PDB file of C-alpha atoms in Angstrom:
ATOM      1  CA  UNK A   1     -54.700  -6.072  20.282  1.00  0.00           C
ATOM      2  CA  UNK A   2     -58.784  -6.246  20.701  1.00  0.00           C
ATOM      3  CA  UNK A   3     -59.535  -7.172  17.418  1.00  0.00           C
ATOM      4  CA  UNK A   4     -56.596 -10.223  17.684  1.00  0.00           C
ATOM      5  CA  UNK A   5     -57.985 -11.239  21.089  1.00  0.00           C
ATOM      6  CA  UNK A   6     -61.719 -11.185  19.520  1.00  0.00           C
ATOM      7  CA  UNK A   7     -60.953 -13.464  16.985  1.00  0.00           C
ATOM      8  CA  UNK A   8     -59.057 -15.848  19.413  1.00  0.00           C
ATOM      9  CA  UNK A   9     -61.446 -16.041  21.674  1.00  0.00           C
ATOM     10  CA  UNK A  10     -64.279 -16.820  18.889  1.00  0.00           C
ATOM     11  CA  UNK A  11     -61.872 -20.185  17.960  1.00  0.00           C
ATOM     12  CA  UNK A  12     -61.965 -22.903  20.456  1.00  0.00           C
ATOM     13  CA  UNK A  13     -59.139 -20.961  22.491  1.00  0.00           C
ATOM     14  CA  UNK A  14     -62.262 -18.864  24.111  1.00  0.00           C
ATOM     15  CA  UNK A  15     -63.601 -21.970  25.543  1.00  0.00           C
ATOM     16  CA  UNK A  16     -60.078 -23.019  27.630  1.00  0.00           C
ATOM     17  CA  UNK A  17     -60.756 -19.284  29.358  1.00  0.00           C
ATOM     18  CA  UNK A  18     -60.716 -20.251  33.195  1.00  0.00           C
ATOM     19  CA  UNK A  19     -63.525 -18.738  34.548  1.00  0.00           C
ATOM     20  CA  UNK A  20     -62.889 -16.650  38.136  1.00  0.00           C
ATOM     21  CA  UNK A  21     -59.472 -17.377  37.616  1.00  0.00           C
ATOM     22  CA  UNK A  22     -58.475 -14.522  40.027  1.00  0.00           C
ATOM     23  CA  UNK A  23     -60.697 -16.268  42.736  1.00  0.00           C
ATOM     24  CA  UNK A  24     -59.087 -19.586  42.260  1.00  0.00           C
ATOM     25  CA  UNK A  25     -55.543 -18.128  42.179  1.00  0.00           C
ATOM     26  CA  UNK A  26     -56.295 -16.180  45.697  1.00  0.00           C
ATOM     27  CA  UNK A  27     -57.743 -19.153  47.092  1.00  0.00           C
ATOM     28  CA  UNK A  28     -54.662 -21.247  45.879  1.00  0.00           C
ATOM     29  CA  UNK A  29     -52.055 -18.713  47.439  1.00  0.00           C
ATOM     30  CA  UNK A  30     -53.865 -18.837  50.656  1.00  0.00           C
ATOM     31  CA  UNK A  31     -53.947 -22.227  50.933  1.00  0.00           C
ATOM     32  CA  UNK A  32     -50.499 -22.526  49.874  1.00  0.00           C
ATOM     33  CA  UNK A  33     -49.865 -20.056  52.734  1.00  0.00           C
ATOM     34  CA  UNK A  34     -51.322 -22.000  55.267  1.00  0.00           C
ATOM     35  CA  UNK A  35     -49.077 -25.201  54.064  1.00  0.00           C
ATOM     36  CA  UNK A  36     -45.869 -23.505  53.990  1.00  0.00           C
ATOM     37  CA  UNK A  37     -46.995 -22.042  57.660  1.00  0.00           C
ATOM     38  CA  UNK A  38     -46.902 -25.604  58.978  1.00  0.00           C
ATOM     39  CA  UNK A  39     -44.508 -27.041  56.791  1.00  0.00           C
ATOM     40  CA  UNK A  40     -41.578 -24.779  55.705  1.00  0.00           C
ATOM     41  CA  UNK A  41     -39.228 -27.214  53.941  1.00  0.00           C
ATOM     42  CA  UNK A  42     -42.317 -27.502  50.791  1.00  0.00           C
ATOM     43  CA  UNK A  43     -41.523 -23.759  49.893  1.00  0.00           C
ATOM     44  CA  UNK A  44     -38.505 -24.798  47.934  1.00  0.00           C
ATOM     45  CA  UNK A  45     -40.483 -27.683  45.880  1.00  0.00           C
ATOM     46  CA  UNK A  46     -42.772 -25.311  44.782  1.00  0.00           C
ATOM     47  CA  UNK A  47     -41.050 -22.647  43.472  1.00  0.00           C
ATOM     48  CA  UNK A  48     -40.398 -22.225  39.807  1.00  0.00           C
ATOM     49  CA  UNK A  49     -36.183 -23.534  39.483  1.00  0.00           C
ATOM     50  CA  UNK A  50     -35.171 -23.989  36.119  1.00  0.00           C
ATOM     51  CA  UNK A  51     -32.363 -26.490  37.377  1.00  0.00           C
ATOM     52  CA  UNK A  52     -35.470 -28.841  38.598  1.00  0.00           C
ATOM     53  CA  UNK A  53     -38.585 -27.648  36.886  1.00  0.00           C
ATOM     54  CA  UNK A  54     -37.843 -29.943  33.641  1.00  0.00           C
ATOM     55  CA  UNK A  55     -37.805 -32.783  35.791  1.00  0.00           C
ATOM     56  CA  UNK A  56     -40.091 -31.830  38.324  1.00  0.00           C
ATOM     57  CA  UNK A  57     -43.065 -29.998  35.647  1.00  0.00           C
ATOM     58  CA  UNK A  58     -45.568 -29.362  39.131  1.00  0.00           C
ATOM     59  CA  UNK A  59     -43.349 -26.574  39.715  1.00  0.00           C
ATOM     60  CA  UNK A  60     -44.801 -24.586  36.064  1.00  0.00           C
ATOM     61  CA  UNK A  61     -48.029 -24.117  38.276  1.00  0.00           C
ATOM     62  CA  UNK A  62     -47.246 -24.154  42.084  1.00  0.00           C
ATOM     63  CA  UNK A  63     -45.438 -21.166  41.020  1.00  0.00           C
ATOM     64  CA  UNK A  64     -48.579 -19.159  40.594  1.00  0.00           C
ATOM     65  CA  UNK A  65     -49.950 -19.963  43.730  1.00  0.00           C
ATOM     66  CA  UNK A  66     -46.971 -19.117  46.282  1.00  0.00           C
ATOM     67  CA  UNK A  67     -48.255 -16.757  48.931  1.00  0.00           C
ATOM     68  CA  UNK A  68     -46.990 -13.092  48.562  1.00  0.00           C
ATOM     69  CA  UNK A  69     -45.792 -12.913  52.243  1.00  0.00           C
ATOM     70  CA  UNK A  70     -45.117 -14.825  55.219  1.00  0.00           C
ATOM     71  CA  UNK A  71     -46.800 -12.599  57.552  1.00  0.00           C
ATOM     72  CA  UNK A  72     -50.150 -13.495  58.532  1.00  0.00           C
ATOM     73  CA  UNK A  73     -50.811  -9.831  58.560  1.00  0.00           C
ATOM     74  CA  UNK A  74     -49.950  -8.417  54.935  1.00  0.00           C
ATOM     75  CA  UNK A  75     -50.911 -11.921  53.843  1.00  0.00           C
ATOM     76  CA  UNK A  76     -54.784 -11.148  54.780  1.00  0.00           C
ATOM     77  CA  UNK A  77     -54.382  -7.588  52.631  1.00  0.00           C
ATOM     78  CA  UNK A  78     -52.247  -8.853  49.842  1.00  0.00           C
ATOM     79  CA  UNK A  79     -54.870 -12.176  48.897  1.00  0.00           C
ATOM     80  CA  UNK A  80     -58.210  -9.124  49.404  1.00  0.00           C
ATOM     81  CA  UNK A  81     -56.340  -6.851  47.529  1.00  0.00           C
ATOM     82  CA  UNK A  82     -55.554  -9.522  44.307  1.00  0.00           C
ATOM     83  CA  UNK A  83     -59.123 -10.835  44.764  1.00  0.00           C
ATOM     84  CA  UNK A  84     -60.226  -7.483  44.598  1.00  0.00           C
ATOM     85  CA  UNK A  85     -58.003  -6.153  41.350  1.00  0.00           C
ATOM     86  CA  UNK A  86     -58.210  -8.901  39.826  1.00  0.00           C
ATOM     87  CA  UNK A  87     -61.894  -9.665  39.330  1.00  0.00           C
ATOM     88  CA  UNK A  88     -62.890  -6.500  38.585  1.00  0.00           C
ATOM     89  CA  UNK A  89     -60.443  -6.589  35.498  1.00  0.00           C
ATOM     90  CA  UNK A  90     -61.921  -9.811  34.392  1.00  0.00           C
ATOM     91  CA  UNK A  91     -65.366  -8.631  34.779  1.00  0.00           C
ATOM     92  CA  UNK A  92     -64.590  -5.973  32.592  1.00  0.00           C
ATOM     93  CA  UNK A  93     -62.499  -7.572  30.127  1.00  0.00           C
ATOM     94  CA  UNK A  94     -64.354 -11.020  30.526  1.00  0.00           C
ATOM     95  CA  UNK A  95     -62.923 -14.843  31.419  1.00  0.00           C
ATOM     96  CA  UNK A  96     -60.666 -14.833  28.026  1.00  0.00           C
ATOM     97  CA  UNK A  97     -58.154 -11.674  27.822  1.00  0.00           C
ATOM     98  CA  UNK A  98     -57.640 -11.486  31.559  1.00  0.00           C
ATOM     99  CA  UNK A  99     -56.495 -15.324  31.004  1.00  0.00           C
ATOM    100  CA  UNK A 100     -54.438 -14.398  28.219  1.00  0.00           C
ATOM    101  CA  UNK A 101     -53.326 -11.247  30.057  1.00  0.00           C
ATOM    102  CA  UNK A 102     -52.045 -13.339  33.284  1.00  0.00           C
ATOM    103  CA  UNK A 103     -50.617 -16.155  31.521  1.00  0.00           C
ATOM    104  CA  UNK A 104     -48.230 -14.275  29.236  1.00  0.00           C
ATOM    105  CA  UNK A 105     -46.939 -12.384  32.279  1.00  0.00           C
ATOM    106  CA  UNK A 106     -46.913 -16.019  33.586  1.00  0.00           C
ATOM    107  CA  UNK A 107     -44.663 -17.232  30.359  1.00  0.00           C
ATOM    108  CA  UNK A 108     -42.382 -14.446  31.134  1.00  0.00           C
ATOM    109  CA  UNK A 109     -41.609 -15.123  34.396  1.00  0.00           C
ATOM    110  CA  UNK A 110     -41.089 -18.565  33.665  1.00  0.00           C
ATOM    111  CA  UNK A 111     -38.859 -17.263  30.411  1.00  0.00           C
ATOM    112  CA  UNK A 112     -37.077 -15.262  32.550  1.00  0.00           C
ATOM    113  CA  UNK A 113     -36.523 -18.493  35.213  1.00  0.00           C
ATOM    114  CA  UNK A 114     -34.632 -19.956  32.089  1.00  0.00           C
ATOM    115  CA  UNK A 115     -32.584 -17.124  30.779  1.00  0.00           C
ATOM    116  CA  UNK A 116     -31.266 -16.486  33.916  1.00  0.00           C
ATOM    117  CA  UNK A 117     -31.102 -19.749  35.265  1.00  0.00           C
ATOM    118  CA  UNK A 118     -32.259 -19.025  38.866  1.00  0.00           C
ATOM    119  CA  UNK A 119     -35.385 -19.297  40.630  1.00  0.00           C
ATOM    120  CA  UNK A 120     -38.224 -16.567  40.450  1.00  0.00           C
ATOM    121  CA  UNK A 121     -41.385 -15.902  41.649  1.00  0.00           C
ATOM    122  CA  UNK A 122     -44.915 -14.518  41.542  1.00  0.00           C
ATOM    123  CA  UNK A 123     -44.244 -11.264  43.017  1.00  0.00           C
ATOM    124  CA  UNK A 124     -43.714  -9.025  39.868  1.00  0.00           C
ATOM    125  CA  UNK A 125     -46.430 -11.410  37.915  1.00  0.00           C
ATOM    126  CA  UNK A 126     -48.848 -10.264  40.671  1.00  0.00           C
ATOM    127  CA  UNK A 127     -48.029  -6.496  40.481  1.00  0.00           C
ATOM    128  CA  UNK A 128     -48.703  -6.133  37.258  1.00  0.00           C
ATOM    129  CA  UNK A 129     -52.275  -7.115  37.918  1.00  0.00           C
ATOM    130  CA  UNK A 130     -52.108  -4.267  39.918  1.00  0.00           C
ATOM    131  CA  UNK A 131     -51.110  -1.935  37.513  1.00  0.00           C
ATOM    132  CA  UNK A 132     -53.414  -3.141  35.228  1.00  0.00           C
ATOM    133  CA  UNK A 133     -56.131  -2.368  37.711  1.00  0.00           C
ATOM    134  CA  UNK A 134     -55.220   1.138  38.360  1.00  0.00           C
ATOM    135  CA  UNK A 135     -54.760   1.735  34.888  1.00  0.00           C
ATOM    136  CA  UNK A 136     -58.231   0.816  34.183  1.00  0.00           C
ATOM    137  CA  UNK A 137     -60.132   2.838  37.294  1.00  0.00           C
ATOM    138  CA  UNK A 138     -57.219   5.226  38.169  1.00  0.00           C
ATOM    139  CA  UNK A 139     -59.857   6.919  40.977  1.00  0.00           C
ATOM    140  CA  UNK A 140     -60.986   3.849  42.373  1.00  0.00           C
ATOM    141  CA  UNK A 141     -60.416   4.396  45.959  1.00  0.00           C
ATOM    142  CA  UNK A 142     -59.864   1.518  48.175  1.00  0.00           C
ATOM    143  CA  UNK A 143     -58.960   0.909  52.061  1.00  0.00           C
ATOM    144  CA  UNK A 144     -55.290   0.588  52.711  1.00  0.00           C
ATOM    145  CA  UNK A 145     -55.265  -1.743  55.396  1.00  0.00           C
ATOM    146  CA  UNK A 146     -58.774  -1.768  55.406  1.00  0.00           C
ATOM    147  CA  UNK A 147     -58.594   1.699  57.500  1.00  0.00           C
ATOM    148  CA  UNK A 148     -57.188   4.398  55.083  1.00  0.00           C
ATOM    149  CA  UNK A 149     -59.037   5.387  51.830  1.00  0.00           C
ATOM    150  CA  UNK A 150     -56.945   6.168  48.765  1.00  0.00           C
ATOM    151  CA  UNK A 151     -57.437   6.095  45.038  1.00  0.00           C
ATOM    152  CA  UNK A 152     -55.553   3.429  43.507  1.00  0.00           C
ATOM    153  CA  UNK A 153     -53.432   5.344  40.967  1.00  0.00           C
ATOM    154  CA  UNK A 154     -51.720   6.921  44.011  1.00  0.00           C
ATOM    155  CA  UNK A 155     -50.567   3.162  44.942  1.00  0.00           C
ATOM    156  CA  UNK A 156     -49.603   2.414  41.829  1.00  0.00           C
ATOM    157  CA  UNK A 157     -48.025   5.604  41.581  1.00  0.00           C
ATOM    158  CA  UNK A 158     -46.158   4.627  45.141  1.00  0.00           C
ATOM    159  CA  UNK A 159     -44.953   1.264  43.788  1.00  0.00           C
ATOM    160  CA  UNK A 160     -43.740   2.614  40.366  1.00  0.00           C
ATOM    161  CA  UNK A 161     -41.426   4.858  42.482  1.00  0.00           C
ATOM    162  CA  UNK A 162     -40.706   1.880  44.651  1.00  0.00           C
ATOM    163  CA  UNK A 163     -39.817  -0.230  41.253  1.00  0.00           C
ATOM    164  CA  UNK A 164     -37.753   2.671  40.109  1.00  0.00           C
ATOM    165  CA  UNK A 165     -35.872   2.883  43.727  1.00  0.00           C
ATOM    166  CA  UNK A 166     -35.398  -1.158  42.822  1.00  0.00           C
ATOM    167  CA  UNK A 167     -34.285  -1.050  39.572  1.00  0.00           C
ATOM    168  CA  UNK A 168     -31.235   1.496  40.351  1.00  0.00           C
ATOM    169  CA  UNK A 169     -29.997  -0.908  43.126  1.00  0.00           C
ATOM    170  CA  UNK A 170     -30.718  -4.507  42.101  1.00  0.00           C
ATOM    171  CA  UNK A 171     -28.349  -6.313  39.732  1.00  0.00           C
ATOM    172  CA  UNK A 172     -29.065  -6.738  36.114  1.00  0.00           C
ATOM    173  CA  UNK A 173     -30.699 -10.483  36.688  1.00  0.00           C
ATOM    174  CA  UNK A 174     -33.620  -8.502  38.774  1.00  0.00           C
ATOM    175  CA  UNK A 175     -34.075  -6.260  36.202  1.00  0.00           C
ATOM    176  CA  UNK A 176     -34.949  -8.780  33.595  1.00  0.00           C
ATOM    177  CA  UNK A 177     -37.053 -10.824  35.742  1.00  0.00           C
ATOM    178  CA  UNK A 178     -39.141  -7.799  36.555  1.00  0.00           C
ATOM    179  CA  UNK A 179     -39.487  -6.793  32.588  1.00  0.00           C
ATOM    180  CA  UNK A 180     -40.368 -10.089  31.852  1.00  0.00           C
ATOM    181  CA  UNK A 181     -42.999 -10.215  34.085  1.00  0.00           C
ATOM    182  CA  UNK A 182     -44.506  -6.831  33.533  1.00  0.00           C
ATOM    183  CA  UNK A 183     -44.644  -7.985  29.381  1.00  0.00           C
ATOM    184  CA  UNK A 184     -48.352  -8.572  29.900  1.00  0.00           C
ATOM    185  CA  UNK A 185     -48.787  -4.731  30.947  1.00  0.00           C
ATOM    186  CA  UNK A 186     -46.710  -3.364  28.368  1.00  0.00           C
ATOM    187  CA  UNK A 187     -48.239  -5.530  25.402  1.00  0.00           C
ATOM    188  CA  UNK A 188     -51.661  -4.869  26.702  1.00  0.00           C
ATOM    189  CA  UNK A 189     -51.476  -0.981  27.717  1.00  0.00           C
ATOM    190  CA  UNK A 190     -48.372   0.372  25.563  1.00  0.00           C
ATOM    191  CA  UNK A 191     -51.036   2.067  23.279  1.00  0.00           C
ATOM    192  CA  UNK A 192     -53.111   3.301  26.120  1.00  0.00           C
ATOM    193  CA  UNK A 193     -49.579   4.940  27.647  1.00  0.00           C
ATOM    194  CA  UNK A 194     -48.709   6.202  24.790  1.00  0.00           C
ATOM    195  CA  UNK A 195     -51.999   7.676  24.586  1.00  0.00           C
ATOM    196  CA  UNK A 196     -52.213   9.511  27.443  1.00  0.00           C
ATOM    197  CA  UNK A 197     -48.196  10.643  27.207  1.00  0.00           C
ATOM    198  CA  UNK A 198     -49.753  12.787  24.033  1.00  0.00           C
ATOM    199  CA  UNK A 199     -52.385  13.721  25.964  1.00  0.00           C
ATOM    200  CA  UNK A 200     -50.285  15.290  28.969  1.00  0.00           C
ATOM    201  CA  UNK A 201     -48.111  16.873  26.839  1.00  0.00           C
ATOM    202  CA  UNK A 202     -51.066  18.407  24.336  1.00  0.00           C
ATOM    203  CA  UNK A 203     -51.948  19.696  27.717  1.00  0.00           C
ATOM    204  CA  UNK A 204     -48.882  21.140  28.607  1.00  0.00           C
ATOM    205  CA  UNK A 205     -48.321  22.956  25.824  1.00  0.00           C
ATOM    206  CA  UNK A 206     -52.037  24.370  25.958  1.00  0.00           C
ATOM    207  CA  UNK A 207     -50.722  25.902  29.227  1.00  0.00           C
ATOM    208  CA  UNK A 208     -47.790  27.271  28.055  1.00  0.00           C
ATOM    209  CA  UNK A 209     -49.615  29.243  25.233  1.00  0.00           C
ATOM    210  CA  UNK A 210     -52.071  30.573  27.829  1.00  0.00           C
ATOM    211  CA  UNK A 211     -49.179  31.490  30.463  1.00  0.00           C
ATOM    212  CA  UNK A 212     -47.217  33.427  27.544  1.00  0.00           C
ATOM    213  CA  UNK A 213     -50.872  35.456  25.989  1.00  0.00           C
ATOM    214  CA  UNK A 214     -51.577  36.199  29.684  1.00  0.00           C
ATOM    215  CA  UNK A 215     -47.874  37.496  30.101  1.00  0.00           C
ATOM    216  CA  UNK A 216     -47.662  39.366  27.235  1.00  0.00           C
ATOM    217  CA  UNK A 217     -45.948  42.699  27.619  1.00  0.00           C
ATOM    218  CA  UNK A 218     -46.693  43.387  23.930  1.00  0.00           C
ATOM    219  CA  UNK A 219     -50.391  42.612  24.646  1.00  0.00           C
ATOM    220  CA  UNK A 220     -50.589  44.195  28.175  1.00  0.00           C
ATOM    221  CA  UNK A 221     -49.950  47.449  26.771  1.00  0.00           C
ATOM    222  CA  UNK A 222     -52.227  47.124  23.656  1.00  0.00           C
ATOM    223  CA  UNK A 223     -54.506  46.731  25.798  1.00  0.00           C
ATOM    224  CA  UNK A 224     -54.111  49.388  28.092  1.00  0.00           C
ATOM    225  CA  UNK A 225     -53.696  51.931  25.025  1.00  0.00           C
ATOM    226  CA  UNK A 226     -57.200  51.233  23.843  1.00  0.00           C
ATOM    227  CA  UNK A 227     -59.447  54.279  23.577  1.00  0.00           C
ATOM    228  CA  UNK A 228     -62.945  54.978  22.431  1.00  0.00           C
ATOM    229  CA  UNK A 229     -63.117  55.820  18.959  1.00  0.00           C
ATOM    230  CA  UNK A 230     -66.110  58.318  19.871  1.00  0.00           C
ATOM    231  CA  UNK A 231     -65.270  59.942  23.046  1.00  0.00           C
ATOM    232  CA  UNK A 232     -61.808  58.645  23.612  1.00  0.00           C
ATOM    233  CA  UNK A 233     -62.466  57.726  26.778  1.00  0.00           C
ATOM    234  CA  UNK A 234     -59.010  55.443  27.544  1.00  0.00           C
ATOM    235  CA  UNK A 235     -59.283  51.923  29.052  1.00  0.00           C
ATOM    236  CA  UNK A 236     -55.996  53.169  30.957  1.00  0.00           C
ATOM    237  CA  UNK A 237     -57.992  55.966  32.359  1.00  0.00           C
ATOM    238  CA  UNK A 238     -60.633  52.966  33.646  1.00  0.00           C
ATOM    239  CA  UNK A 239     -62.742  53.304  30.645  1.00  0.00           C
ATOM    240  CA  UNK A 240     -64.675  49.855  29.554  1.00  0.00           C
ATOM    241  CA  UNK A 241     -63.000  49.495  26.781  1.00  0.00           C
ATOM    242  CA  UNK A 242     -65.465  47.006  23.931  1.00  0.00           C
ATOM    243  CA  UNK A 243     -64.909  45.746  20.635  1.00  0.00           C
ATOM    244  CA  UNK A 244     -67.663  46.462  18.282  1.00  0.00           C
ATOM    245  CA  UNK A 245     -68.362  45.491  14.240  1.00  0.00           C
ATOM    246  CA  UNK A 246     -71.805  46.226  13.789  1.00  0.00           C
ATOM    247  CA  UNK A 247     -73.388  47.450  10.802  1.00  0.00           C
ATOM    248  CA  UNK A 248     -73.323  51.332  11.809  1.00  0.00           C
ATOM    249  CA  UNK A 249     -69.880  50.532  12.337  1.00  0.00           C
ATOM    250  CA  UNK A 250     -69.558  49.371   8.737  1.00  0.00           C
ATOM    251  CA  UNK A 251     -68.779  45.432   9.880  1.00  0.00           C
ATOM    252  CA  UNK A 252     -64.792  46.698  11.046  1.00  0.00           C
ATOM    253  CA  UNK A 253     -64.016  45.941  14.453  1.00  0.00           C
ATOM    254  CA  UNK A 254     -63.287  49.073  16.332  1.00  0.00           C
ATOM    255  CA  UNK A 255     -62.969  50.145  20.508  1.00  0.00           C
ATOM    256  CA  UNK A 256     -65.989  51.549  21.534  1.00  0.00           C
ATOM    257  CA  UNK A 257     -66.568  52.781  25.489  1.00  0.00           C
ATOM    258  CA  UNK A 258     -69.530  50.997  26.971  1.00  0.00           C
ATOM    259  CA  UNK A 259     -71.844  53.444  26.941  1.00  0.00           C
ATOM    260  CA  UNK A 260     -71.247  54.326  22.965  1.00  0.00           C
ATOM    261  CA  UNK A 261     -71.046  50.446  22.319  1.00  0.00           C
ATOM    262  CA  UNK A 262     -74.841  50.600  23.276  1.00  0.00           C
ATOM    263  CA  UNK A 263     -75.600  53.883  22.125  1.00  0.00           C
ATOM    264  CA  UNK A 264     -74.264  54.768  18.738  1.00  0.00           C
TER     265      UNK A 264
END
């Protein structure tokens, strides 16, 4: 996926990259919040309805910029927080893949618009950003409503059980609209997840080998058998039981007690 996006962005695609496209979209949504405050009849010309948005083509881009609340509370938090996600991803990734990144989340939104034939909105587009985000600094700890401090991959973590709490009870339209619009994440990060899925279960296995040695029976009481082959002191008895293979021992591992392990 690197390699393809390198090559794009050295053809004249890399020079349509919007640059601080995650500042312009914030400011956009905040201004659009501010319109819709004082004029609440424009919400429905602006968002993205299939049965209008051939004829009326504004509607392809005032989608992006509807605001992701009406409350002038969460509204304040939800434009930081996007501001915040969303330009540290494109300072990593530079101007070009986070453009490519948001826009084909954008085209399956607006896909989805079509297949279903109802309207959509932003709201999953945005969250993916967010995901994104936390996949790339997983301990970057923020303020949740600018009071309590938390690492992001716990809010990620909070809204993937919220998606899955979502996805049980919402009808089978919802479900498609929030795939579509999370295609970005999975076309972008399937190899990372996949990644780190053989990672956590290399782990887990690790641990199970180490539970089952340390639980041994057969082992515990090898263990406790094991005698100096000198005095025959027993490591039962409280002896300190070593292994040796020196040379005087002619190079074969055998149980020594301390003190013969150092003398002998």
């Amino acid at each position: 996926m690197d390699r393809l996006l390198a090559r794009l962005e050295r053809t004249f695609l890399g020079r349509l990259a919007i640059e601080r496209l995650a500042w312009i979209l914030t400011v956009g949504m905040g201004a659009t919040f501010v319109l819709v405050t004082l004029h609440p009849e424009l919400t429905g010309m602006l968002v993205l309805d299939p049965t209008l948005a051939l004829h009326q083509p504004w509607r392809f881009v005032t989608n992006l910029f509807l605001p992701p609340t009406t409350s002038m509370f969460w509204v304040l938090f939800s434009l930081y927080f996007f501001w915040l996600t969303g330009t540290a991803i494109e300072q990593t990734w530079g101007a070009f893949k986070f453009n490519v990144f948001y826009f084909v989340g954008a085209l399956g939104t607006t896909a989805a618009a079509f297949f279903l034939d109802q309207p959509v909105t932003n709201v999953w587009l945005n969250t993916s950003v967010l995901f994104a985000f936390a996949t790339l600094f997983p301990d970057f700890t923020i303020l949740l409503f600018f009071i309590i401090p938390i690492r992001i991959k716990w809010l990620a973590l909070a809204m993937a059980v919220f998606l899955g709490y979502r996805a049980m009870h919402d009808s089978m339209a919802a479900h498609i609209a929030m795939a579509a619009a999370f295609a970005n994440y999975f076309l972008f990060f399937s190899g990372h997840l996949l990644a780190l899925a053989r990672g956590q279960r290399m782990v887990m296995r690790q641990a199970v080998r180490r539970a089952s040695f340390l639980t041994d029976p057969a082992r515990d009481v090898a263990i406790a058998s094991r005698s100096c082959a000198i005095c025959g002191a027993k490591q039962s008895e409280g002896a300190d039981i070593r292994v040796c293979s020196c040379a005087k021992c002619g190079g074969k591992p055998r149980d020594l007690c301390l003190e013969h392990a150092r003398n002998h």
